[in-house]
Short mmCIF file of C-alpha atoms in Angstrom, two decimals:
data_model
loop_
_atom_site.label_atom_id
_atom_site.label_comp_id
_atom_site.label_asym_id
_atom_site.label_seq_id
_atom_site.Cartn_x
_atom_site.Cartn_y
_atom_site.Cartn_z
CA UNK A 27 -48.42 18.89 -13.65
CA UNK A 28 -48.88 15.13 -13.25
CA UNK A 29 -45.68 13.27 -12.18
CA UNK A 30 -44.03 10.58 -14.78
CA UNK A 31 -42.85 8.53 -12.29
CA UNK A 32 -44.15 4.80 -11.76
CA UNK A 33 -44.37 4.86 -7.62
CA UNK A 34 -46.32 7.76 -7.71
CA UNK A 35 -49.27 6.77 -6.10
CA UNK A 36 -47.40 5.03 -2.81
CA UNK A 37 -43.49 5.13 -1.39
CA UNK A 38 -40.88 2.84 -3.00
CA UNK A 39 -38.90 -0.09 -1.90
CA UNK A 40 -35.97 0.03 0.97
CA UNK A 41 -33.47 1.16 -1.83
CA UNK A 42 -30.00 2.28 0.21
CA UNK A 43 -30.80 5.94 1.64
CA UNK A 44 -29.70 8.82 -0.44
CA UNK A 45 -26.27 11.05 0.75
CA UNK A 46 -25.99 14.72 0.06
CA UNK A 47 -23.17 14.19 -2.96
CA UNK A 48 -24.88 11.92 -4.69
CA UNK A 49 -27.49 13.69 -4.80
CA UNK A 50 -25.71 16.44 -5.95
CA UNK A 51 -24.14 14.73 -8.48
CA UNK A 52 -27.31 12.96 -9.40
CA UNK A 53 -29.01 16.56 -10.20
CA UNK A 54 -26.06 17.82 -12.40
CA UNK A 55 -26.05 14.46 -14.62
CA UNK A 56 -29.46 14.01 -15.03
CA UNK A 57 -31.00 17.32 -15.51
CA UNK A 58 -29.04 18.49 -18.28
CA UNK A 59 -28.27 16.15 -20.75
CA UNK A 60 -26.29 17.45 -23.59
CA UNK A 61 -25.74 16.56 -27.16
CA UNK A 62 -27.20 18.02 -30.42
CA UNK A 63 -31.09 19.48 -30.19
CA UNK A 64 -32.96 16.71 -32.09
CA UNK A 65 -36.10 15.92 -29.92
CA UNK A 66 -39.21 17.50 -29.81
CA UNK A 67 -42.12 16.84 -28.16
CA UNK A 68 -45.49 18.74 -26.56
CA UNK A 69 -47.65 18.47 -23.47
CA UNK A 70 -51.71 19.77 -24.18
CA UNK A 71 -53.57 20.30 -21.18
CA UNK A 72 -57.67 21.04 -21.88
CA UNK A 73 -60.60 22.24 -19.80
CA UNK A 74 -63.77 19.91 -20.68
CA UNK A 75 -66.62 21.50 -20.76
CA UNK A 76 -70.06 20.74 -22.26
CA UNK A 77 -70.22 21.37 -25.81
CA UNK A 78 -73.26 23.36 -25.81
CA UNK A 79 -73.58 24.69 -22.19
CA UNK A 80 -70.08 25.67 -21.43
CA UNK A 81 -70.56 28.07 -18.47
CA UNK A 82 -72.44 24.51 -17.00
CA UNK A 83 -69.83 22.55 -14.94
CA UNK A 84 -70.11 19.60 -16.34
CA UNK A 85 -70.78 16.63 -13.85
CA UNK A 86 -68.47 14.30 -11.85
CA UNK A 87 -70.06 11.10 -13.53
CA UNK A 88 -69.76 12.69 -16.94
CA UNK A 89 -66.44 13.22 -16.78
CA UNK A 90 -65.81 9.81 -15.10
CA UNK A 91 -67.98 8.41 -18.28
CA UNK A 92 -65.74 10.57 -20.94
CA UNK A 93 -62.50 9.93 -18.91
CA UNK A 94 -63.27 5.87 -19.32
CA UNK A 95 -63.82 6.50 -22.97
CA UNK A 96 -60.62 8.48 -23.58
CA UNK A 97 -58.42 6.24 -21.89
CA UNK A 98 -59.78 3.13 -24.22
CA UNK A 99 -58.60 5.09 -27.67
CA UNK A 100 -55.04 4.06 -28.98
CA UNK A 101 -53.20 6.64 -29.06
CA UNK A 102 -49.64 7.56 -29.74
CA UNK A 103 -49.25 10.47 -26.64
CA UNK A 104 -49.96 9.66 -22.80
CA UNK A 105 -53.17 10.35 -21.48
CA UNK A 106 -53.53 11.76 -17.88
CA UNK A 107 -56.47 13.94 -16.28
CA UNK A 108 -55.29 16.73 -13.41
CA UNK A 109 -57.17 17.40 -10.25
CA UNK A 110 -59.92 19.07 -11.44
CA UNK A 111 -61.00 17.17 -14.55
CA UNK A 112 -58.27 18.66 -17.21
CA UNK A 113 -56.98 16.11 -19.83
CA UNK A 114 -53.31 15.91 -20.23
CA UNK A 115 -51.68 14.76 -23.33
CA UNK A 116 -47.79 14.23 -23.41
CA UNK A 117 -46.37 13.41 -26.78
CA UNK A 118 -43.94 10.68 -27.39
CA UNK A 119 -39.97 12.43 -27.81
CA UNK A 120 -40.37 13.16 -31.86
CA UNK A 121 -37.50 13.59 -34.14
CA UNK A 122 -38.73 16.33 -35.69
CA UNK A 123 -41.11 19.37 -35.43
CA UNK A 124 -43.45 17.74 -38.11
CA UNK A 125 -43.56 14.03 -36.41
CA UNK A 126 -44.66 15.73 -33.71
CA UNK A 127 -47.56 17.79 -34.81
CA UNK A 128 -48.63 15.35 -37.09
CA UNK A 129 -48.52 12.37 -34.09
CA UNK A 130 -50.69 15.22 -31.99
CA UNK A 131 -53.11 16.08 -34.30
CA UNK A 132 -54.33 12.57 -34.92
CA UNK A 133 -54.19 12.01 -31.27
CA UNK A 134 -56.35 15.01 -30.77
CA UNK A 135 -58.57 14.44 -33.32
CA UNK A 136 -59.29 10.96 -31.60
CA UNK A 137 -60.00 12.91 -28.59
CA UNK A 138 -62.49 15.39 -29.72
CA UNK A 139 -64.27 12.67 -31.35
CA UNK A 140 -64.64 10.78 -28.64
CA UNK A 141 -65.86 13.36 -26.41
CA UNK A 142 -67.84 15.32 -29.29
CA UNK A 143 -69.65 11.44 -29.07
CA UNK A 144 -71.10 12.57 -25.54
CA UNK A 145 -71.38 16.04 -25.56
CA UNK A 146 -68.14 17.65 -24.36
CA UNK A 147 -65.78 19.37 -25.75
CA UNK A 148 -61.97 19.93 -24.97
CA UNK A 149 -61.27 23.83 -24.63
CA UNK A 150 -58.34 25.78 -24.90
CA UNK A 151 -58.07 28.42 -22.10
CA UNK A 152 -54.86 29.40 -19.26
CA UNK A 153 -57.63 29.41 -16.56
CA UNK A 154 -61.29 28.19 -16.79
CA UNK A 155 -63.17 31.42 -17.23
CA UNK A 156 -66.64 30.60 -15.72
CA UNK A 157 -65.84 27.92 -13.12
CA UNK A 158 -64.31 27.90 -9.57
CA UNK A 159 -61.60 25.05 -8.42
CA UNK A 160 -63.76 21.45 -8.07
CA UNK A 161 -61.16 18.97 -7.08
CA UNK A 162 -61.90 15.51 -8.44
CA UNK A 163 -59.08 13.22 -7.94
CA UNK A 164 -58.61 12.14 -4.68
CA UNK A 165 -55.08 10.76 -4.51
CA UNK A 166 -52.70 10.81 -1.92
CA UNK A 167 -50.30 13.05 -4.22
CA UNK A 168 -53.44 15.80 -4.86
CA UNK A 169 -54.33 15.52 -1.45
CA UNK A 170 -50.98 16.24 -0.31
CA UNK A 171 -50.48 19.58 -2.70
CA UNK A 172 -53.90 20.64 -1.93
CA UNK A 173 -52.47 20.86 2.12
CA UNK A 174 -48.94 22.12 1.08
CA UNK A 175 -50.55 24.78 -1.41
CA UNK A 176 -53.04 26.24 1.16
CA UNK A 177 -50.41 27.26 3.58
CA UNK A 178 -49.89 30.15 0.99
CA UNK A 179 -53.33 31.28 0.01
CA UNK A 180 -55.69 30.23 -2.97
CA UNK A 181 -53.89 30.15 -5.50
CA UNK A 182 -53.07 26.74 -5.51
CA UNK A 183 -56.30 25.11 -5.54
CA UNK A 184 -57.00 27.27 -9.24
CA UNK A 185 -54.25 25.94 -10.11
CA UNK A 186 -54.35 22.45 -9.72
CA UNK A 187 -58.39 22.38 -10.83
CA UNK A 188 -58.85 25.20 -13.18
CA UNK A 189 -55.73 26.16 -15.26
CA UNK A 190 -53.85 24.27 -18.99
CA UNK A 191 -51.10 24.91 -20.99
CA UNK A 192 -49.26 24.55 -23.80
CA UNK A 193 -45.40 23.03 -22.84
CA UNK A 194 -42.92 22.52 -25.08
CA UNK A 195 -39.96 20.05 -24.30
CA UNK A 196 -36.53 20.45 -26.24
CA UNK A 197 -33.38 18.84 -25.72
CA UNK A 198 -31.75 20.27 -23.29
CA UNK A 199 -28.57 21.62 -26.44
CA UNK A 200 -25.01 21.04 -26.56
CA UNK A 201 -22.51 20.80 -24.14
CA UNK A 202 -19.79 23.26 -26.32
CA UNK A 203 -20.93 27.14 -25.98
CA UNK A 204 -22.79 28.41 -28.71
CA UNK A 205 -26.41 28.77 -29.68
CA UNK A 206 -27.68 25.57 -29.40
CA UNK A 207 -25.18 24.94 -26.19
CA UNK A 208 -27.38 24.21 -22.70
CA UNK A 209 -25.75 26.90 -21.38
CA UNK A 210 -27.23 29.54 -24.06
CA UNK A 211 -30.48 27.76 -24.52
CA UNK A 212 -30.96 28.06 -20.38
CA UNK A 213 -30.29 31.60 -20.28
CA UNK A 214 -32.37 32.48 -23.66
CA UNK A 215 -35.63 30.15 -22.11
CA UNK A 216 -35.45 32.59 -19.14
CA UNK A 217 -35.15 35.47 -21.40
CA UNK A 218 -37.16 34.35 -24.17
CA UNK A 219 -40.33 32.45 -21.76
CA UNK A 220 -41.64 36.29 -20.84
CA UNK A 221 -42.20 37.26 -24.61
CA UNK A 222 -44.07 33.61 -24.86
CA UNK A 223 -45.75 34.39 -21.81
CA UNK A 224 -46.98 37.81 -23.30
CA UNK A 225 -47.25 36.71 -26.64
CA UNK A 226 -49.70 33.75 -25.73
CA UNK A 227 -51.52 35.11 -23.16
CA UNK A 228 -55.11 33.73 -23.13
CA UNK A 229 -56.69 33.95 -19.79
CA UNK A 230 -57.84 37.45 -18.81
CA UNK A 231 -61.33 35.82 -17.19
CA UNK A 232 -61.95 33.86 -13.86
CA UNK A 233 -65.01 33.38 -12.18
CA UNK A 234 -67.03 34.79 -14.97
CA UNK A 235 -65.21 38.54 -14.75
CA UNK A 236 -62.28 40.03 -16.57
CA UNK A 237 -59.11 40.37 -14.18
CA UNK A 238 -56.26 42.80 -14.33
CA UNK A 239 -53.86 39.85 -16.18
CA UNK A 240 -53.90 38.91 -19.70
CA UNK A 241 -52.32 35.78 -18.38
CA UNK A 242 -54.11 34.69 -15.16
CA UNK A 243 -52.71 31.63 -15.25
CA UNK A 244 -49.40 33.09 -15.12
CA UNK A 245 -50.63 34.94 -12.13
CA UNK A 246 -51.59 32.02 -10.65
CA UNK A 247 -48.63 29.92 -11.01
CA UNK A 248 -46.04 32.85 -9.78
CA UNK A 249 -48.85 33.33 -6.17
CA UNK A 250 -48.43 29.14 -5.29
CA UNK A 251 -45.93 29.59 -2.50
CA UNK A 252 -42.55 31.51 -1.69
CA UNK A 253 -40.23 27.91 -3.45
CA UNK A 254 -42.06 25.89 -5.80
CA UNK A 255 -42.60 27.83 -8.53
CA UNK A 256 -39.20 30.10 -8.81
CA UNK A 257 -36.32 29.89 -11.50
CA UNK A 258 -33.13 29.15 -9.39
CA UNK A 259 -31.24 32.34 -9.05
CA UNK A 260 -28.47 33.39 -12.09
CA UNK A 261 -25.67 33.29 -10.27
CA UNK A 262 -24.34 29.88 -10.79
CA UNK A 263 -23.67 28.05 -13.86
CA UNK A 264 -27.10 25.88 -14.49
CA UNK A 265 -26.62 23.00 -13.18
CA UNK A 266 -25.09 23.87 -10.39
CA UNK A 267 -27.54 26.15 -9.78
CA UNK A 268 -30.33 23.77 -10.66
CA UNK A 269 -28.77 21.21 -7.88
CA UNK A 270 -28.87 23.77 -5.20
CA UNK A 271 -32.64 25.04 -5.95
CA UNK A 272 -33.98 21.42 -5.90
CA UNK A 273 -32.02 20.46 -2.37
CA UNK A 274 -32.58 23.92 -1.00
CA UNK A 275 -36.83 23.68 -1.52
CA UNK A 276 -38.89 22.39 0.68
CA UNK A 277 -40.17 19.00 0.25
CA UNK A 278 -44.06 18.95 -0.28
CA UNK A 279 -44.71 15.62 0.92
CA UNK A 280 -43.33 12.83 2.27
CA UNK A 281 -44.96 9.61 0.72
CA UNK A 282 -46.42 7.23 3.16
CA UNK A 283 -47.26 3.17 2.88
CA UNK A 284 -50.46 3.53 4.10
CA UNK A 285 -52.82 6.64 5.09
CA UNK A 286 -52.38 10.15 4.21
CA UNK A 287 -48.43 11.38 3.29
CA UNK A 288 -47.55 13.60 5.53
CA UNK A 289 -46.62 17.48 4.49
CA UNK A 290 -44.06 18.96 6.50
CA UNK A 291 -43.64 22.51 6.97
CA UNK A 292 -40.16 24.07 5.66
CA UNK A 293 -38.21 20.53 5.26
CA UNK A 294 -35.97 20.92 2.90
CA UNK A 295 -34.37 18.26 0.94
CA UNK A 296 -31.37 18.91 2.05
CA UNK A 297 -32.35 19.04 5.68
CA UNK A 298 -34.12 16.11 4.66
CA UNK A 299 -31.02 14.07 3.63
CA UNK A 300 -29.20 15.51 6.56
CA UNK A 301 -31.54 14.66 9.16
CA UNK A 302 -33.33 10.84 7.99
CA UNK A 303 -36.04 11.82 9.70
CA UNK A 304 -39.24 11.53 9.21
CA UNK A 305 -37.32 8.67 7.45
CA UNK A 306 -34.27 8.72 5.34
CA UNK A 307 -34.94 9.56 1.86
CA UNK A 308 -33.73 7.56 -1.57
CA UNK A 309 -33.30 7.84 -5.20
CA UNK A 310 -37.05 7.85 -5.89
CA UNK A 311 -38.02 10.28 -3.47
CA UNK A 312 -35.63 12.99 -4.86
CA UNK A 313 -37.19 12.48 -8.38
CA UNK A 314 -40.58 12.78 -7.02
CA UNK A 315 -39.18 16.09 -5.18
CA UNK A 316 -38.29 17.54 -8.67
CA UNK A 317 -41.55 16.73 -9.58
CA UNK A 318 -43.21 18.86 -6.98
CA UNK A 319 -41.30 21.91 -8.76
CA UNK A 320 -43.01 24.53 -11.01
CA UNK A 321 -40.21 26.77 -11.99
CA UNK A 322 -40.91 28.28 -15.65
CA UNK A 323 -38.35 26.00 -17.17
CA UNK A 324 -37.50 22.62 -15.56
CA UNK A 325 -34.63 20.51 -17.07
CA UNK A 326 -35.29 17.06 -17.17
CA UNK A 327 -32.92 15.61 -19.06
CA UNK A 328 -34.74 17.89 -21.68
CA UNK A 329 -35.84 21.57 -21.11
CA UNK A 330 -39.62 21.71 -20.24
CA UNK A 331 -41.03 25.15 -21.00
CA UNK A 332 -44.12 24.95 -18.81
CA UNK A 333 -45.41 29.10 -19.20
CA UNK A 334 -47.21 28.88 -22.19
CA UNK A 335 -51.22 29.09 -21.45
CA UNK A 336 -53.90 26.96 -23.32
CA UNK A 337 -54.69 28.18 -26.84
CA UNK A 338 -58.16 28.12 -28.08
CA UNK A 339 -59.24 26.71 -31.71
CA UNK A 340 -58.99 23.59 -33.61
CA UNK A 341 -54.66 24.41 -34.23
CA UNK A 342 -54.22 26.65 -32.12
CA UNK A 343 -52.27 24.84 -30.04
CA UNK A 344 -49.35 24.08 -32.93
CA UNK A 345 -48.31 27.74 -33.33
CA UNK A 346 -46.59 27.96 -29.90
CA UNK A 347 -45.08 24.66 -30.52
CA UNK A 348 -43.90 25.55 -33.73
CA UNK A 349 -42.28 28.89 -32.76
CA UNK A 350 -40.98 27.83 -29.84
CA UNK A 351 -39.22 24.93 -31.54
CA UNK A 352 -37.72 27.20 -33.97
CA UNK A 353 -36.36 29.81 -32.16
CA UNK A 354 -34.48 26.89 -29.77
CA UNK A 355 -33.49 24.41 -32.30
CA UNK A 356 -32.75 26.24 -35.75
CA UNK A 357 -28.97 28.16 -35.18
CA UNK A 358 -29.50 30.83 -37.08
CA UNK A 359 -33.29 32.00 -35.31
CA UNK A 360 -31.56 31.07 -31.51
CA UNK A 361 -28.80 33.52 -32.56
CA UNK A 362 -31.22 36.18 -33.53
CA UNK A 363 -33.33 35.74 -31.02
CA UNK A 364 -30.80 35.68 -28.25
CA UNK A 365 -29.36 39.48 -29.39
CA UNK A 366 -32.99 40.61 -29.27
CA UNK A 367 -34.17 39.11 -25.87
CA UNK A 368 -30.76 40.05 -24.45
CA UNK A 369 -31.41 43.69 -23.51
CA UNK A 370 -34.91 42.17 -21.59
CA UNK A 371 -32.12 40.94 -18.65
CA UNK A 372 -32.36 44.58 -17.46
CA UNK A 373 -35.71 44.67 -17.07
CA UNK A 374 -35.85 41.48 -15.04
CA UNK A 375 -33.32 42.56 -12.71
CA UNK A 376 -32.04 40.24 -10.47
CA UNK A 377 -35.20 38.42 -9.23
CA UNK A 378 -35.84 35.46 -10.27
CA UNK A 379 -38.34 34.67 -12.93
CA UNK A 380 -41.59 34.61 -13.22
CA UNK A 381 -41.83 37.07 -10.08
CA UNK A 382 -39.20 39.80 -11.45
CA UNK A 383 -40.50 42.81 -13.24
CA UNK A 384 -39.94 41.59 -16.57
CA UNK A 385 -42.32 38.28 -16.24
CA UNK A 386 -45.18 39.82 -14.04
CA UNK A 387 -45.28 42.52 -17.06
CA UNK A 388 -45.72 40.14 -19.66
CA UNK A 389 -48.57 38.41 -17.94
CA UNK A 390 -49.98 41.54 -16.67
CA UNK A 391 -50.18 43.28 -20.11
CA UNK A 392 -49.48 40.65 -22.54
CA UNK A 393 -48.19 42.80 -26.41
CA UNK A 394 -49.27 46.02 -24.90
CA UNK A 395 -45.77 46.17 -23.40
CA UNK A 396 -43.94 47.88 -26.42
CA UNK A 397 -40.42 46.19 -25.85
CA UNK A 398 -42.14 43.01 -25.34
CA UNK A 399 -43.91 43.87 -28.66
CA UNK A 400 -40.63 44.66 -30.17
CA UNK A 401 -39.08 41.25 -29.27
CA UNK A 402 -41.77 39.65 -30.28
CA UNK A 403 -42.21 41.23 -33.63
CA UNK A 404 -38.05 40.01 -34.00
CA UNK A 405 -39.02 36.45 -33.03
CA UNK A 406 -41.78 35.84 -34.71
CA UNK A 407 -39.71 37.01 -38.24
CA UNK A 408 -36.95 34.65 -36.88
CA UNK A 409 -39.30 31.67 -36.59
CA UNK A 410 -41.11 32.62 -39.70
CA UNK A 411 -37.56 32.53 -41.62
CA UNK A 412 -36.56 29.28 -39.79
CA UNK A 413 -39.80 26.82 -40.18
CA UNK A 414 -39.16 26.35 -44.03
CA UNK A 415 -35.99 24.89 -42.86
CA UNK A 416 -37.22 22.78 -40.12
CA UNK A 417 -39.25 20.90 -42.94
CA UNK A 418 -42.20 22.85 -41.62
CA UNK A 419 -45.39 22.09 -43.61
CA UNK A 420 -47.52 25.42 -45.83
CA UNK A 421 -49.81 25.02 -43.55
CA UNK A 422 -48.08 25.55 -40.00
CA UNK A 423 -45.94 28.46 -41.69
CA UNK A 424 -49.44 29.59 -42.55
CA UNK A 425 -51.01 29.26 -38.98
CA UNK A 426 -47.95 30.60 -37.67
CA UNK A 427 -48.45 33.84 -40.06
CA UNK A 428 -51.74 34.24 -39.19
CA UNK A 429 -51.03 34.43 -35.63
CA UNK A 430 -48.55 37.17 -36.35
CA UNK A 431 -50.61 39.04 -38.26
CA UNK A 432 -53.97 38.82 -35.89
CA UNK A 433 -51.96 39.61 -32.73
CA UNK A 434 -48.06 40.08 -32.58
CA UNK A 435 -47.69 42.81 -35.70
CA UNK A 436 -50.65 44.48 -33.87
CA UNK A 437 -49.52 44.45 -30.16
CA UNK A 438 -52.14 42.29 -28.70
CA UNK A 439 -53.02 38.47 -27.55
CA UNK A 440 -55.30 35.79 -27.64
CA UNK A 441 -56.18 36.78 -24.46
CA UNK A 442 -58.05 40.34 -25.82
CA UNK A 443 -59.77 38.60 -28.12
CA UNK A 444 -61.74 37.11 -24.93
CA UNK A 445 -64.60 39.90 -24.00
CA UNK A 446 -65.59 39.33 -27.99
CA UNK A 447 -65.24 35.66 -27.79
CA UNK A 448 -66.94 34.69 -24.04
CA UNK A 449 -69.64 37.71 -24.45
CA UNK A 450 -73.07 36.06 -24.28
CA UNK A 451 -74.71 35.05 -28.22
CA UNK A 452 -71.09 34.82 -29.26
CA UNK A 453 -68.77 31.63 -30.39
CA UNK A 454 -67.65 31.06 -27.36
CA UNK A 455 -71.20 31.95 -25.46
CA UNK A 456 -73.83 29.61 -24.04
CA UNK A 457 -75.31 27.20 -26.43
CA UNK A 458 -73.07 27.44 -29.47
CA UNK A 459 -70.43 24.88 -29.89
CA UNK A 460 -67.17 26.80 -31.17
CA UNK A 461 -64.21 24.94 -29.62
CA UNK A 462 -63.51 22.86 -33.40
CA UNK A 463 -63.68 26.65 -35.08
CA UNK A 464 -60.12 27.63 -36.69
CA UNK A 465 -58.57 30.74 -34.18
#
């Protein structure tokens, strides 16, 4: 969720004012950049809570202590920390599926020993279970969402304080048609994102109680407000489509030089170019718009696929990455995969993801949805067939089988594994540390 751009905490220079067109144009060339698939890279998002009294929210100056610590290791990914304490880490572009686990894990192990050093622990959940939404940062940016977000309800403040994920960030594919084209790899992350959303769904708790989602966070996410976190409709070709649903959103802030950005209600960007008012907007200011945009998938340059929840366990965390790099970037998976998640258009109807029938099922009932199941089952054989040839180690293939044994071959997810795991005297109860435990 944090932004990536380098004026993000003010407004930037007097740069020329920004016209409709180019703007326009600037969308198309920017968001999908074509060529061969041959980057890969992951962004981990963790609850911290204390190692031995997790359902204890652990204290502002704790976290402040640990954060200070983090920030001093040296490693490879960037470190950032969301609104309400999460740690963020975004892995440098890797050239391969194995450079990029292997670059994570170190950086992660780095991590846990640091904060294993004073008592915390980073956890992998989709939504805290035990705690409510405890906004720490006070930035303009947060402070800004927080106003924007409230308009709608709730669900925005869980969001931004209690909720992690696993993305995954491909190249966007080819410019030719074909299965590694943009064009296919759009339509198949749209397709393919519900049976990731239902395969890893692991947060069926808030507030200490079970909910009626296997993928709260999901929930969550789809509730923030009638825009921000939509696919753009199917009707145009992607990035023409893309270019349209960025202009046509509303703006959630306008950055100020001094004192609190304002948060209009309803701007859009392109009313926003149209009008210069409350001042005319630039280069910067659209890319800090796009920013401001949850949608599912979000192009780039690259494809981020942003609907994965937080997986608990040491590696748990690799076997999304792994799969999900597999079925995009090995030809012969993507074409199997695409025939299989085809048929799942019907379901979703014409709404746009995640708020059409076929995405609130998967985060509603996870595996227990027997076609989801059934594409599922088909992907995970694809990506099981495909890893060997990705130069995937014995031991991802491995964690990647074990997943598919424990939950897809048996119709369920992480997330029902959770009354077990958070029941009191368990693994994941008070007073036992468990988050370093293999899942």
């Amino acid at each position: 969720m944090s932004s990536d751009t380098p004026w993000e905490h003010g407004p930037p220079g007097q740069p020329p004012p920004l016209g409709e067109g180019e703007a326009e144009d600037l969308l198309r060339c920017i968001c999908f950049k074509t060529g061969p698939p041959r980057k890969v890279g992951v962004e981990l998002e963790w609850l911290i809570h204390d190692r031995d009294q997790p359902r204890v929210a652990v204290p502002h100056h704790r976290l402040d202590a640990a954060a200070g610590i983090v920030r001093g290791l040296p490693l490879s990914a960037a470190l950032t920390f969301e609104p309400g304490g999460q740690l963020e880490l975004s892995s440098r572009p890797a050239d391969s599926l194995m450079a990029c686990i292997d670059a994570t894990a170190t950086d992660l192990t780095a991590v846990r020993d640091a904060l294993d050093g004073v008592g915390l622990v980073p956890v992998g959940f989709g939504v805290d279970p035990w705690h409510p939404p405890r906004r720490l940062l006070r930035e303009p940016r947060y402070d800004a969402m927080e106003v924007s977000l409230d308009r709608s309800g709730p669900a925005g403040r869980a969001m931004m304080c209690t909720t992690a994920s696993v993305q995954v960030c491909l190249d966007a594919g080819e410019e030719e048609p074909g299965p590694l084209g943009y064009g296919r790899r759009w339509q198949l992350s749209h397709l393919l994102g519900a049976v990731l959303v239902a395969a890893f769904a692991n947060s069926s708790f808030r507030l200490g109680r079970p909910t009626p989602w296997r993928s709260a966070r999901q929930s969550l996410w789809a509730d923030l407000d009638p825009w921000r976190p939509l696919a753009p409709p199917g009707l145009l070709p992607p990035r023409d489509a893309w270019a349209a649903h960025v202009l046509d959103t509303p703006v959630m802030c306008v950055r100020e030089e001094a004192g609190p950005w304002s948060v209009p209600e309803r701007l859009t960007f392109r009313e926003w170019i149209r009008t210069g008012a409350p001042r005319p907007p630039v280069r910067a200011d659209l890319d800090y718009h796009i920013s401001t945009l949850f949608p599912p998938v979000r192009p780039r340059g690259h494809l981020e696929l942003r609907m994965i929840d937080a997986q608990h366990g040491a590696d748990g965390w690799l076997v999304p990455l792994a799969v999900t790099t597999a079925l995009f970037d090995d030809p012969e998976a993507a074409e199997t995969v695409y025939r299989a998640v085809k048929p799942l258009a019907e379901t979703a109807g014409a709404e746009p993801a995640p708020r059409n029938p076929l995405w609130v099922g998967a985060a509603r009932d996870g595996l227990a949805d027997p076609e989801l199941r059934a594409a599922a089952v088909t992907c995970f054989g694809a990506a099981l067939e495909a890893l060997p040839r990705l130069g995937a180690t014995t031991a991802v293939q491995e964690a990647v089988a074990g997943f598919n044994d424990r939950f897809v071959a048996r119709g369920r997810c992480p997330a029902d594994d959770l009354p077990e795991l958070l029941a009191p005297g368990s693994p994941g109860g008070p007073g036992r540390p468990w988050e370093g435990s293999r899942s």
